[in-house]
Amino acid sequence: SGLHVSHDRVYGVSPQSGSFVSFTRDPGTGHIQPGKTVSQGDPIGLPLAGLESVAVSPDGKHVYAVNAQRGALVVLKTPDPGSSLQELSVRATYLDGFNGHDYLKGASAVAVSPDGETVYVAAPGDNAMVTYRRNPWSGRLTVKGHLSASDEIGYRDIRALAVSPDGLGVYAVGD
């Protein structure tokens, strides 16, 4: 989805405005404090317009976001505790059709497995779901494979992905 809550942060994306927002969160009370809003044109290097979904690794070290318009998957390093969103850094951007990333067209949803080892991306434009192996230190991803389906039972119009707590199932919902 476009919103993700981690242990001490809340992250959100807005496809219409092209904004990426962050709040700090008190784990004890759940209260949030406004962080920084990064909008299109800010200098942190995000392909902002079109971001639709965001997920955070279970260790809280990396944020993954997808950009449907550009067929992109963006990997960001999260700030250290107590820092501002301005310290968020882009670790990698994977684009559909480049360097072996051939199933990101229309990427609309992203999820991370509970063990943090796998990242899943729904790509309705390719009628596919891609699986990536995650490097826990750098956050970078290596393609593990993809699932493609016919139009009748496919991955078209997926808007959200979720992984079961035991990591054995991946669930999708769409229009």
PDB file of C-alpha atoms in Angstrom:
ATOM      1  CA  SER A   1       0.000   0.000   0.000  1.00  0.00           C
ATOM      2  CA  GLY A   2       1.004   3.622  -0.026  1.00  0.00           C
ATOM      3  CA  LEU A   3       1.512   3.594   3.740  1.00  0.00           C
ATOM      4  CA  HIS A   4       3.886   1.570   5.929  1.00  0.00           C
ATOM      5  CA  VAL A   5       4.457   1.610   9.675  1.00  0.00           C
ATOM      6  CA  SER A   6       7.796   0.396  11.024  1.00  0.00           C
ATOM      7  CA  HIS A   7       9.027   0.228  14.608  1.00  0.00           C
ATOM      8  CA  ASP A   8       9.901   3.926  14.835  1.00  0.00           C
ATOM      9  CA  ARG A   9       8.781   5.508  11.551  1.00  0.00           C
ATOM     10  CA  VAL A  10       5.726   5.907   9.333  1.00  0.00           C
ATOM     11  CA  TYR A  11       6.304   6.242   5.575  1.00  0.00           C
ATOM     12  CA  GLY A  12       3.776   7.179   2.915  1.00  0.00           C
ATOM     13  CA  VAL A  13       3.574   7.969  -0.782  1.00  0.00           C
ATOM     14  CA  SER A  14       1.040   9.913  -2.794  1.00  0.00           C
ATOM     15  CA  PRO A  15       0.811   9.002  -6.504  1.00  0.00           C
ATOM     16  CA  GLN A  16      -1.139  12.169  -7.342  1.00  0.00           C
ATOM     17  CA  SER A  17       1.196  14.717  -5.753  1.00  0.00           C
ATOM     18  CA  GLY A  18       4.411  12.765  -6.179  1.00  0.00           C
ATOM     19  CA  SER A  19       5.238  13.186  -2.497  1.00  0.00           C
ATOM     20  CA  PHE A  20       7.079  10.873  -0.107  1.00  0.00           C
ATOM     21  CA  VAL A  21       6.427  11.577   3.583  1.00  0.00           C
ATOM     22  CA  SER A  22       8.002  10.362   6.800  1.00  0.00           C
ATOM     23  CA  PHE A  23       6.977  10.659  10.436  1.00  0.00           C
ATOM     24  CA  THR A  24       8.888   9.593  13.505  1.00  0.00           C
ATOM     25  CA  ARG A  25       6.913   7.256  15.739  1.00  0.00           C
ATOM     26  CA  ASP A  26       7.207   6.648  19.481  1.00  0.00           C
ATOM     27  CA  PRO A  27       7.122   2.822  19.756  1.00  0.00           C
ATOM     28  CA  GLY A  28       5.809   3.008  23.319  1.00  0.00           C
ATOM     29  CA  THR A  29       2.829   5.294  22.702  1.00  0.00           C
ATOM     30  CA  GLY A  30       2.342   5.113  18.943  1.00  0.00           C
ATOM     31  CA  HIS A  31       2.304   8.922  18.750  1.00  0.00           C
ATOM     32  CA  ILE A  32       3.816  10.356  15.593  1.00  0.00           C
ATOM     33  CA  GLN A  33       5.709  13.563  14.948  1.00  0.00           C
ATOM     34  CA  PRO A  34       5.780  15.203  11.525  1.00  0.00           C
ATOM     35  CA  GLY A  35       8.910  14.523   9.545  1.00  0.00           C
ATOM     36  CA  LYS A  36       9.874  15.818   6.153  1.00  0.00           C
ATOM     37  CA  THR A  37       7.786  15.744   3.023  1.00  0.00           C
ATOM     38  CA  VAL A  38       9.851  15.255  -0.101  1.00  0.00           C
ATOM     39  CA  SER A  39       8.054  16.466  -3.207  1.00  0.00           C
ATOM     40  CA  GLN A  40       8.790  16.173  -6.888  1.00  0.00           C
ATOM     41  CA  GLY A  41      11.918  18.128  -7.680  1.00  0.00           C
ATOM     42  CA  ASP A  42      13.549  17.717  -4.245  1.00  0.00           C
ATOM     43  CA  PRO A  43      17.215  16.811  -4.570  1.00  0.00           C
ATOM     44  CA  ILE A  44      17.271  13.308  -3.053  1.00  0.00           C
ATOM     45  CA  GLY A  45      16.965  11.660  -6.465  1.00  0.00           C
ATOM     46  CA  LEU A  46      13.634   9.852  -6.217  1.00  0.00           C
ATOM     47  CA  PRO A  47      11.493   9.263  -9.308  1.00  0.00           C
ATOM     48  CA  LEU A  48       8.595  10.640  -7.265  1.00  0.00           C
ATOM     49  CA  ALA A  49       5.703  11.154  -9.647  1.00  0.00           C
ATOM     50  CA  GLY A  50       3.840   7.867  -9.787  1.00  0.00           C
ATOM     51  CA  LEU A  51       5.043   6.207  -6.585  1.00  0.00           C
ATOM     52  CA  GLU A  52       2.182   3.953  -5.549  1.00  0.00           C
ATOM     53  CA  SER A  53       3.390   1.573  -2.880  1.00  0.00           C
ATOM     54  CA  VAL A  54       5.978   1.489  -0.138  1.00  0.00           C
ATOM     55  CA  ALA A  55       7.340  -1.288   2.089  1.00  0.00           C
ATOM     56  CA  VAL A  56      10.008  -1.326   4.775  1.00  0.00           C
ATOM     57  CA  SER A  57      12.361  -4.212   5.521  1.00  0.00           C
ATOM     58  CA  PRO A  58      11.720  -5.911   8.891  1.00  0.00           C
ATOM     59  CA  ASP A  59      15.069  -4.649  10.197  1.00  0.00           C
ATOM     60  CA  GLY A  60      13.958  -1.093   9.339  1.00  0.00           C
ATOM     61  CA  LYS A  61      17.099  -0.388   7.311  1.00  0.00           C
ATOM     62  CA  HIS A  62      15.586  -0.074   3.821  1.00  0.00           C
ATOM     63  CA  VAL A  63      12.492   1.338   2.150  1.00  0.00           C
ATOM     64  CA  TYR A  64      11.243  -0.080  -1.155  1.00  0.00           C
ATOM     65  CA  ALA A  65       8.905   1.942  -3.361  1.00  0.00           C
ATOM     66  CA  VAL A  66       7.480   1.336  -6.827  1.00  0.00           C
ATOM     67  CA  ASN A  67       6.761   3.837  -9.560  1.00  0.00           C
ATOM     68  CA  ALA A  68       4.072   2.600 -11.964  1.00  0.00           C
ATOM     69  CA  GLN A  69       4.579   5.313 -14.575  1.00  0.00           C
ATOM     70  CA  ARG A  70       8.272   4.596 -14.953  1.00  0.00           C
ATOM     71  CA  GLY A  71       8.228   0.852 -14.274  1.00  0.00           C
ATOM     72  CA  ALA A  72      10.666   1.427 -11.430  1.00  0.00           C
ATOM     73  CA  LEU A  73      11.578  -0.085  -8.091  1.00  0.00           C
ATOM     74  CA  VAL A  74      13.508   2.257  -5.796  1.00  0.00           C
ATOM     75  CA  VAL A  75      15.652   1.098  -2.850  1.00  0.00           C
ATOM     76  CA  LEU A  76      16.406   3.633  -0.128  1.00  0.00           C
ATOM     77  CA  LYS A  77      18.509   3.444   3.020  1.00  0.00           C
ATOM     78  CA  THR A  78      16.517   4.669   6.002  1.00  0.00           C
ATOM     79  CA  PRO A  79      17.923   7.329   8.295  1.00  0.00           C
ATOM     80  CA  ASP A  80      19.560   6.349  11.540  1.00  0.00           C
ATOM     81  CA  PRO A  81      17.335   6.803  14.617  1.00  0.00           C
ATOM     82  CA  GLY A  82      16.925  10.453  15.503  1.00  0.00           C
ATOM     83  CA  SER A  83      17.792  11.766  12.036  1.00  0.00           C
ATOM     84  CA  SER A  84      15.562  13.503   9.497  1.00  0.00           C
ATOM     85  CA  LEU A  85      14.239  12.249   6.166  1.00  0.00           C
ATOM     86  CA  GLN A  86      16.835  14.407   4.417  1.00  0.00           C
ATOM     87  CA  GLU A  87      19.381  11.728   5.292  1.00  0.00           C
ATOM     88  CA  LEU A  88      17.440   9.071   3.370  1.00  0.00           C
ATOM     89  CA  SER A  89      19.644   7.885   0.533  1.00  0.00           C
ATOM     90  CA  VAL A  90      18.879   6.141  -2.732  1.00  0.00           C
ATOM     91  CA  ARG A  91      20.728   2.803  -2.861  1.00  0.00           C
ATOM     92  CA  ALA A  92      19.431   1.591  -6.225  1.00  0.00           C
ATOM     93  CA  THR A  93      16.791   2.186  -8.865  1.00  0.00           C
ATOM     94  CA  TYR A  94      15.705  -0.752 -11.007  1.00  0.00           C
ATOM     95  CA  LEU A  95      13.947   0.088 -14.283  1.00  0.00           C
ATOM     96  CA  ASP A  96      11.837  -2.157 -16.477  1.00  0.00           C
ATOM     97  CA  GLY A  97      13.863  -3.425 -19.413  1.00  0.00           C
ATOM     98  CA  PHE A  98      17.295  -2.565 -18.004  1.00  0.00           C
ATOM     99  CA  ASN A  99      19.976  -4.873 -16.604  1.00  0.00           C
ATOM    100  CA  GLY A 100      17.796  -7.972 -16.407  1.00  0.00           C
ATOM    101  CA  HIS A 101      14.819  -6.285 -14.765  1.00  0.00           C
ATOM    102  CA  ASP A 102      12.246  -7.160 -17.378  1.00  0.00           C
ATOM    103  CA  TYR A 103       9.037  -7.438 -15.331  1.00  0.00           C
ATOM    104  CA  LEU A 104       8.474  -4.035 -13.754  1.00  0.00           C
ATOM    105  CA  LYS A 105       6.087  -2.479 -16.282  1.00  0.00           C
ATOM    106  CA  GLY A 106       3.368  -0.685 -14.339  1.00  0.00           C
ATOM    107  CA  ALA A 107       4.851  -1.765 -10.978  1.00  0.00           C
ATOM    108  CA  SER A 108       2.026  -1.062  -8.557  1.00  0.00           C
ATOM    109  CA  ALA A 109       2.701  -2.873  -5.290  1.00  0.00           C
ATOM    110  CA  VAL A 110       5.680  -4.003  -3.208  1.00  0.00           C
ATOM    111  CA  ALA A 111       6.021  -6.197  -0.119  1.00  0.00           C
ATOM    112  CA  VAL A 112       8.901  -7.602   1.925  1.00  0.00           C
ATOM    113  CA  SER A 113       8.858 -11.062   3.497  1.00  0.00           C
ATOM    114  CA  PRO A 114       8.870 -11.243   7.316  1.00  0.00           C
ATOM    115  CA  ASP A 115      12.409 -12.677   7.327  1.00  0.00           C
ATOM    116  CA  GLY A 116      13.572  -9.768   5.124  1.00  0.00           C
ATOM    117  CA  GLU A 117      15.118 -12.083   2.542  1.00  0.00           C
ATOM    118  CA  THR A 118      12.608 -11.611  -0.294  1.00  0.00           C
ATOM    119  CA  VAL A 119      10.961  -8.583  -1.924  1.00  0.00           C
ATOM    120  CA  TYR A 120       7.862  -9.046  -4.092  1.00  0.00           C
ATOM    121  CA  VAL A 121       6.707  -6.606  -6.788  1.00  0.00           C
ATOM    122  CA  ALA A 122       3.422  -6.721  -8.702  1.00  0.00           C
ATOM    123  CA  ALA A 123       3.785  -5.537 -12.300  1.00  0.00           C
ATOM    124  CA  PRO A 124       0.335  -5.444 -13.922  1.00  0.00           C
ATOM    125  CA  GLY A 125       1.754  -4.047 -17.176  1.00  0.00           C
ATOM    126  CA  ASP A 126       3.665  -7.312 -17.602  1.00  0.00           C
ATOM    127  CA  ASN A 127       0.910  -9.410 -15.998  1.00  0.00           C
ATOM    128  CA  ALA A 128       3.546 -10.656 -13.570  1.00  0.00           C
ATOM    129  CA  MET A 129       4.864 -10.708 -10.037  1.00  0.00           C
ATOM    130  CA  VAL A 130       8.640 -10.526  -9.592  1.00  0.00           C
ATOM    131  CA  THR A 131      10.572 -11.978  -6.670  1.00  0.00           C
ATOM    132  CA  TYR A 132      13.911 -10.570  -5.561  1.00  0.00           C
ATOM    133  CA  ARG A 133      16.565 -11.790  -3.133  1.00  0.00           C
ATOM    134  CA  ARG A 134      17.420  -8.980  -0.727  1.00  0.00           C
ATOM    135  CA  ASN A 135      20.920  -8.219   0.532  1.00  0.00           C
ATOM    136  CA  PRO A 136      20.261  -7.241   4.178  1.00  0.00           C
ATOM    137  CA  TRP A 137      23.384  -5.096   4.420  1.00  0.00           C
ATOM    138  CA  SER A 138      23.004  -2.966   1.282  1.00  0.00           C
ATOM    139  CA  GLY A 139      19.304  -3.449   0.543  1.00  0.00           C
ATOM    140  CA  ARG A 140      20.142  -4.184  -3.076  1.00  0.00           C
ATOM    141  CA  LEU A 141      18.122  -6.769  -4.914  1.00  0.00           C
ATOM    142  CA  THR A 142      18.863  -9.713  -7.208  1.00  0.00           C
ATOM    143  CA  VAL A 143      16.120 -11.186  -9.386  1.00  0.00           C
ATOM    144  CA  LYS A 144      15.066 -14.630  -8.125  1.00  0.00           C
ATOM    145  CA  GLY A 145      12.331 -15.115 -10.697  1.00  0.00           C
ATOM    146  CA  HIS A 146       8.871 -14.077 -11.768  1.00  0.00           C
ATOM    147  CA  LEU A 147       5.387 -15.489 -12.049  1.00  0.00           C
ATOM    148  CA  SER A 148       3.371 -14.712 -15.166  1.00  0.00           C
ATOM    149  CA  ALA A 149      -0.250 -15.579 -15.737  1.00  0.00           C
ATOM    150  CA  SER A 150      -2.885 -15.478 -18.412  1.00  0.00           C
ATOM    151  CA  ASP A 151      -5.185 -12.466 -18.529  1.00  0.00           C
ATOM    152  CA  GLU A 152      -8.048 -14.530 -17.085  1.00  0.00           C
ATOM    153  CA  ILE A 153      -6.239 -15.316 -13.831  1.00  0.00           C
ATOM    154  CA  GLY A 154      -3.459 -12.770 -14.018  1.00  0.00           C
ATOM    155  CA  TYR A 155      -1.825 -10.032 -12.084  1.00  0.00           C
ATOM    156  CA  ARG A 156      -3.546  -7.145 -13.867  1.00  0.00           C
ATOM    157  CA  ASP A 157      -4.680  -4.220 -11.728  1.00  0.00           C
ATOM    158  CA  ILE A 158      -3.012  -5.402  -8.503  1.00  0.00           C
ATOM    159  CA  ARG A 159      -2.985  -2.534  -6.031  1.00  0.00           C
ATOM    160  CA  ALA A 160      -1.666  -4.206  -2.856  1.00  0.00           C
ATOM    161  CA  LEU A 161       0.507  -7.157  -1.830  1.00  0.00           C
ATOM    162  CA  ALA A 162       0.922  -8.762   1.574  1.00  0.00           C
ATOM    163  CA  VAL A 163       3.071 -11.621   2.805  1.00  0.00           C
ATOM    164  CA  SER A 164       1.737 -13.962   5.486  1.00  0.00           C
ATOM    165  CA  PRO A 165       3.484 -13.774   8.892  1.00  0.00           C
ATOM    166  CA  ASP A 166       5.047 -17.209   8.321  1.00  0.00           C
ATOM    167  CA  GLY A 167       6.326 -16.095   4.882  1.00  0.00           C
ATOM    168  CA  LEU A 168       4.657 -19.029   3.120  1.00  0.00           C
ATOM    169  CA  GLY A 169       1.984 -17.071   1.215  1.00  0.00           C
ATOM    170  CA  VAL A 170       1.838 -13.883  -0.833  1.00  0.00           C
ATOM    171  CA  TYR A 171      -1.591 -12.299  -1.243  1.00  0.00           C
ATOM    172  CA  ALA A 172      -2.729  -9.696  -3.757  1.00  0.00           C
ATOM    173  CA  VAL A 173      -5.789  -7.526  -4.211  1.00  0.00           C
ATOM    174  CA  GLY A 174      -6.715  -5.462  -7.235  1.00  0.00           C
ATOM    175  CA  ASP A 175      -9.461  -3.596  -9.005  1.00  0.00           C
TER     176      ASP A 175
END
